[in-house]
Amino acid sequence: MTIVLLKRGLYIYDILCYEYLTLFVIFWSKININQTYIFPMKSNRKKCNLNQLAGIMPIIGNEEQKNSVGGDYYYSEQGELLGYQPGGNQIRVIDKAQYSNGMYSTAKLLCYASSEAQRNVFSKIAGVDCQVTAGASVPDANGYVEETYCTPSGQIYMNYYGSVYRQCDFWDVYSTLLHERTHLGQIGSNLTSDDRELLARQAQINDPYFSRCSEDYQLRVLCDFVLRGGTVYF
C-alpha cells in the first residue's frame, strides 16, 4: 500500500512539474527575456573543467543574424544561404537562379531536399561536418525520439526520424546543433554523462537565440534540464 501511494505521489509530482514548466515557458516568451542564466544545482559540478566549454560561442553566421526577425531561410543545394523571405522560420532549399528570379514556390523544405543538400545545409549551420542518418525511431521514456548525436571524430548526425529534422524549423535546428557542438567540446574531458547533458542543455538555454525556438522545443529543453538537476534564474 505504501509503495502504491508513493508511486501515485511521484506521478502527481511529475505532472505538477510539467505544468509549472509549461507556464514558465509561456510567461518567458511573453516578456521576451533575451538571456537566461543557468547554474547546475549540485555543488560537486564545480569540480568540472569548464574553461573550454565556456569558450563555445553561438555558431550562427552573420547572414542568419541579419535575418533573425522571423521568416523562411533559403539555401542552395551547396549550402549557401541565399536569403530570407517572410512567412515562417522553416529552412528551404532552392536553385540559386530561381531564387534570384523570385520563384520561391519552387523551393523544397529541407527534409524533402536531396541528401547532399541536407548535409550541406546542416553543415553550414553547425560549422562542422553533419550527416543525416536513420537513427532511433522509438520514442524514449519522455515520448521523444533522439534528434542528434555526435562522434569522437567530430561529426554530427541528424536523425531522419526526429521531429527537428522533419519540421525544419531554423531555430530548433540551430539550437539542436549547438547542443551537439557543446558535446564536441567535451570530447576527452572527465565529465560524467549526466554532466555532459546538463552542460549541453545549459549552453542551449543561455544562448541569446533560444527564445526564438518553437515553444514546444523550448519546453522540451527546459523540462530535460530541470529534471537533470538544473535551476533557472532570471
Short mmCIF file of C-alpha atoms in Angstrom, two decimals:
data_model
loop_
_atom_site.label_atom_id
_atom_site.label_comp_id
_atom_site.label_asym_id
_atom_site.label_seq_id
_atom_site.Cartn_x
_atom_site.Cartn_y
_atom_site.Cartn_z
CA MET A 1 0.00 0.00 0.00
CA THR A 2 2.84 2.36 0.90
CA ILE A 3 4.58 1.65 -2.42
CA VAL A 4 1.38 2.34 -4.37
CA LEU A 5 0.86 5.66 -2.59
CA LEU A 6 4.49 6.59 -3.19
CA LYS A 7 4.20 5.86 -6.92
CA ARG A 8 1.00 7.92 -7.13
CA GLY A 9 2.68 10.76 -5.29
CA LEU A 10 5.64 10.75 -7.67
CA TYR A 11 3.28 10.64 -10.65
CA ILE A 12 1.37 13.69 -9.39
CA TYR A 13 4.67 15.44 -8.68
CA ASP A 14 5.84 14.86 -12.27
CA ILE A 15 2.57 16.27 -13.64
CA LEU A 16 2.85 19.38 -11.46
CA CYS A 17 6.46 19.90 -12.55
CA TYR A 18 5.46 19.64 -16.19
CA GLU A 19 2.58 22.10 -15.76
CA TYR A 20 4.83 24.52 -13.92
CA LEU A 21 7.40 24.43 -16.70
CA THR A 22 4.70 24.92 -19.33
CA LEU A 23 3.51 28.09 -17.60
CA PHE A 24 7.12 29.18 -17.21
CA VAL A 25 7.82 28.90 -20.94
CA ILE A 26 4.65 30.81 -21.85
CA PHE A 27 5.48 33.55 -19.33
CA TRP A 28 9.06 33.70 -20.55
CA SER A 29 8.04 34.07 -24.18
CA LYS A 30 5.57 36.84 -23.33
CA ILE A 31 8.07 39.03 -21.50
CA ASN A 32 10.72 38.32 -24.16
CA ILE A 33 13.73 37.72 -21.96
CA ASN A 34 16.82 37.58 -24.16
CA GLN A 35 19.19 35.92 -21.73
CA THR A 36 18.57 33.34 -19.04
CA TYR A 37 21.33 32.35 -16.66
CA ILE A 38 21.52 28.70 -15.73
CA PHE A 39 23.55 27.16 -12.94
CA PRO A 40 23.87 23.47 -12.00
CA MET A 41 22.40 22.67 -8.60
CA LYS A 42 24.93 20.15 -7.33
CA SER A 43 28.00 21.70 -5.73
CA ASN A 44 30.29 18.92 -6.95
CA ARG A 45 29.73 20.12 -10.51
CA LYS A 46 32.08 23.00 -9.75
CA LYS A 47 34.95 20.50 -9.98
CA CYS A 48 34.36 20.11 -13.72
CA ASN A 49 36.78 21.81 -16.07
CA LEU A 50 34.55 24.37 -17.79
CA ASN A 51 37.24 26.57 -19.33
CA GLN A 52 36.93 25.03 -22.78
CA LEU A 53 33.15 24.84 -22.59
CA ALA A 54 32.90 28.49 -21.60
CA GLY A 55 34.54 29.41 -24.88
CA ILE A 56 31.79 27.90 -27.00
CA MET A 57 30.16 30.72 -28.94
CA PRO A 58 26.90 30.79 -30.91
CA ILE A 59 27.53 29.11 -34.24
CA ILE A 60 25.04 31.21 -36.16
CA GLY A 61 26.57 33.19 -39.02
CA ASN A 62 26.31 36.91 -39.75
CA GLU A 63 23.76 36.49 -42.54
CA GLU A 64 21.47 34.39 -40.36
CA GLN A 65 21.72 37.00 -37.61
CA LYS A 66 20.64 39.75 -40.02
CA ASN A 67 17.53 37.78 -40.92
CA SER A 68 16.53 36.68 -37.44
CA VAL A 69 13.23 38.56 -37.08
CA GLY A 70 11.21 35.66 -38.43
CA GLY A 71 10.66 34.08 -41.83
CA ASP A 72 11.86 31.27 -44.09
CA TYR A 73 15.55 30.74 -44.73
CA TYR A 74 16.51 29.81 -48.29
CA TYR A 75 19.64 27.80 -49.02
CA SER A 76 21.13 26.48 -52.23
CA GLU A 77 21.89 22.79 -52.78
CA GLN A 78 25.50 23.64 -51.95
CA GLY A 79 24.56 25.01 -48.52
CA GLU A 80 24.84 28.70 -49.39
CA LEU A 81 22.40 30.98 -47.59
CA LEU A 82 20.60 32.82 -50.39
CA GLY A 83 18.32 34.97 -48.30
CA TYR A 84 15.19 35.25 -46.27
CA GLN A 85 11.51 35.71 -47.10
CA PRO A 86 8.69 36.47 -44.61
CA GLY A 87 6.32 33.65 -43.78
CA GLY A 88 7.82 31.43 -41.13
CA ASN A 89 11.05 30.04 -39.71
CA GLN A 90 11.47 26.98 -41.90
CA ILE A 91 14.56 26.02 -43.86
CA ARG A 92 14.00 25.70 -47.60
CA VAL A 93 16.26 24.63 -50.47
CA ILE A 94 16.00 26.28 -53.88
CA ASP A 95 18.02 26.69 -57.06
CA LYS A 96 20.08 29.87 -56.89
CA ALA A 97 18.82 31.20 -60.24
CA GLN A 98 15.19 30.54 -59.30
CA TYR A 99 15.66 32.38 -56.02
CA SER A 100 17.17 35.35 -57.85
CA ASN A 101 14.12 35.41 -60.15
CA GLY A 102 11.69 35.34 -57.22
CA MET A 103 10.43 31.81 -57.94
CA TYR A 104 10.12 30.98 -54.23
CA SER A 105 7.31 28.45 -54.77
CA THR A 106 9.84 26.05 -56.32
CA ALA A 107 11.67 25.71 -53.01
CA LYS A 108 11.51 22.47 -51.01
CA LEU A 109 11.54 22.03 -47.28
CA LEU A 110 14.98 20.85 -46.23
CA CYS A 111 13.65 17.44 -45.17
CA TYR A 112 12.43 16.86 -48.76
CA ALA A 113 15.61 18.06 -50.45
CA SER A 114 18.37 15.77 -51.68
CA SER A 115 20.58 14.06 -49.10
CA GLU A 116 23.54 16.07 -50.39
CA ALA A 117 21.67 19.35 -49.89
CA GLN A 118 20.70 18.31 -46.37
CA ARG A 119 24.29 17.53 -45.47
CA ASN A 120 25.49 20.82 -46.91
CA VAL A 121 22.87 22.96 -45.15
CA PHE A 122 23.20 21.26 -41.76
CA SER A 123 26.99 21.53 -42.01
CA LYS A 124 26.74 25.22 -42.88
CA ILE A 125 24.55 25.97 -39.87
CA ALA A 126 26.62 23.83 -37.49
CA GLY A 127 30.03 24.90 -38.71
CA VAL A 128 31.18 21.25 -38.68
CA ASP A 129 30.55 18.19 -40.84
CA CYS A 130 26.98 16.89 -40.48
CA GLN A 131 25.32 13.77 -41.83
CA VAL A 132 21.73 12.56 -41.93
CA THR A 133 21.08 9.03 -40.74
CA ALA A 134 18.17 6.71 -39.98
CA GLY A 135 18.67 6.57 -36.22
CA ALA A 136 16.36 5.55 -33.41
CA SER A 137 12.68 5.61 -34.34
CA VAL A 138 11.25 4.51 -30.98
CA PRO A 139 10.40 7.32 -28.51
CA ASP A 140 12.19 7.38 -25.16
CA ALA A 141 10.54 7.41 -21.73
CA ASN A 142 9.58 11.06 -22.25
CA GLY A 143 7.93 10.37 -25.60
CA TYR A 144 10.67 11.86 -27.79
CA VAL A 145 12.89 10.33 -30.44
CA GLU A 146 16.62 11.03 -30.28
CA GLU A 147 17.29 14.05 -32.51
CA THR A 148 21.05 14.01 -32.98
CA TYR A 149 24.31 12.54 -31.78
CA CYS A 150 27.99 13.22 -32.38
CA THR A 151 31.08 11.04 -32.75
CA PRO A 152 34.63 11.38 -31.35
CA SER A 153 35.78 12.08 -34.92
CA GLY A 154 33.90 15.39 -34.81
CA GLN A 155 30.85 14.60 -36.94
CA ILE A 156 27.25 15.37 -36.04
CA TYR A 157 24.46 13.05 -37.15
CA MET A 158 20.89 14.30 -37.59
CA ASN A 159 18.25 11.61 -37.07
CA TYR A 160 15.87 11.20 -40.01
CA TYR A 161 13.11 10.17 -37.57
CA GLY A 162 13.49 13.15 -35.26
CA SER A 163 10.90 15.93 -35.11
CA VAL A 164 13.55 18.64 -35.50
CA TYR A 165 14.63 17.14 -38.82
CA ARG A 166 11.07 16.73 -40.08
CA GLN A 167 9.74 20.15 -39.02
CA CYS A 168 12.71 22.08 -40.48
CA ASP A 169 12.36 24.98 -38.02
CA PHE A 170 15.56 27.01 -38.40
CA TRP A 171 15.90 27.93 -34.73
CA ASP A 172 15.11 24.43 -33.46
CA VAL A 173 17.74 23.05 -35.83
CA TYR A 174 20.24 25.71 -34.79
CA SER A 175 19.73 25.02 -31.06
CA THR A 176 19.95 21.25 -31.57
CA LEU A 177 23.22 21.61 -33.45
CA LEU A 178 24.52 23.94 -30.74
CA HIS A 179 23.75 21.16 -28.24
CA GLU A 180 25.90 18.74 -30.23
CA ARG A 181 28.64 21.33 -30.75
CA THR A 182 28.83 21.56 -26.97
CA HIS A 183 29.28 17.79 -26.78
CA LEU A 184 32.09 18.00 -29.33
CA GLY A 185 33.84 20.42 -26.98
CA GLN A 186 33.53 17.85 -24.18
CA ILE A 187 35.43 15.10 -26.01
CA GLY A 188 38.39 13.99 -23.92
CA SER A 189 37.06 15.54 -20.69
CA ASN A 190 36.41 13.63 -17.47
CA LEU A 191 32.80 14.78 -17.26
CA THR A 192 30.13 12.22 -16.44
CA SER A 193 27.37 11.58 -18.97
CA ASP A 194 24.93 13.47 -16.73
CA ASP A 195 27.25 16.47 -16.55
CA ARG A 196 27.70 16.42 -20.32
CA GLU A 197 23.96 16.57 -20.93
CA LEU A 198 23.35 19.18 -18.26
CA LEU A 199 26.03 21.48 -19.68
CA ALA A 200 24.81 20.97 -23.24
CA ARG A 201 21.30 21.98 -22.16
CA GLN A 202 22.79 24.92 -20.29
CA ALA A 203 24.51 26.09 -23.49
CA GLN A 204 21.20 25.96 -25.34
CA ILE A 205 19.20 27.89 -22.76
CA ASN A 206 21.89 30.51 -22.20
CA ASP A 207 22.13 31.12 -25.94
CA PRO A 208 20.58 34.52 -26.83
CA TYR A 209 18.59 32.94 -29.69
CA PHE A 210 16.92 30.24 -27.59
CA SER A 211 13.74 32.32 -27.17
CA ARG A 212 13.23 32.13 -30.95
CA CYS A 213 12.85 28.36 -30.91
CA SER A 214 9.33 26.95 -31.06
CA GLU A 215 7.50 26.86 -27.72
CA ASP A 216 7.28 23.07 -27.78
CA TYR A 217 11.02 22.80 -28.35
CA GLN A 218 11.81 25.26 -25.55
CA LEU A 219 9.58 23.29 -23.20
CA ARG A 220 11.34 20.03 -24.05
CA VAL A 221 14.77 21.53 -23.39
CA LEU A 222 13.74 23.23 -20.15
CA CYS A 223 11.98 20.13 -18.81
CA ASP A 224 15.00 17.96 -19.54
CA PHE A 225 17.34 20.49 -17.94
CA VAL A 226 15.31 20.77 -14.72
CA LEU A 227 14.78 17.01 -14.46
CA ARG A 228 18.57 16.59 -14.69
CA GLY A 229 19.06 18.89 -11.69
CA GLY A 230 19.42 22.29 -13.32
CA THR A 231 17.97 25.50 -11.92
CA VAL A 232 16.69 28.51 -13.87
CA TYR A 233 17.34 32.05 -12.65
CA PHE A 234 16.13 35.34 -14.14
#
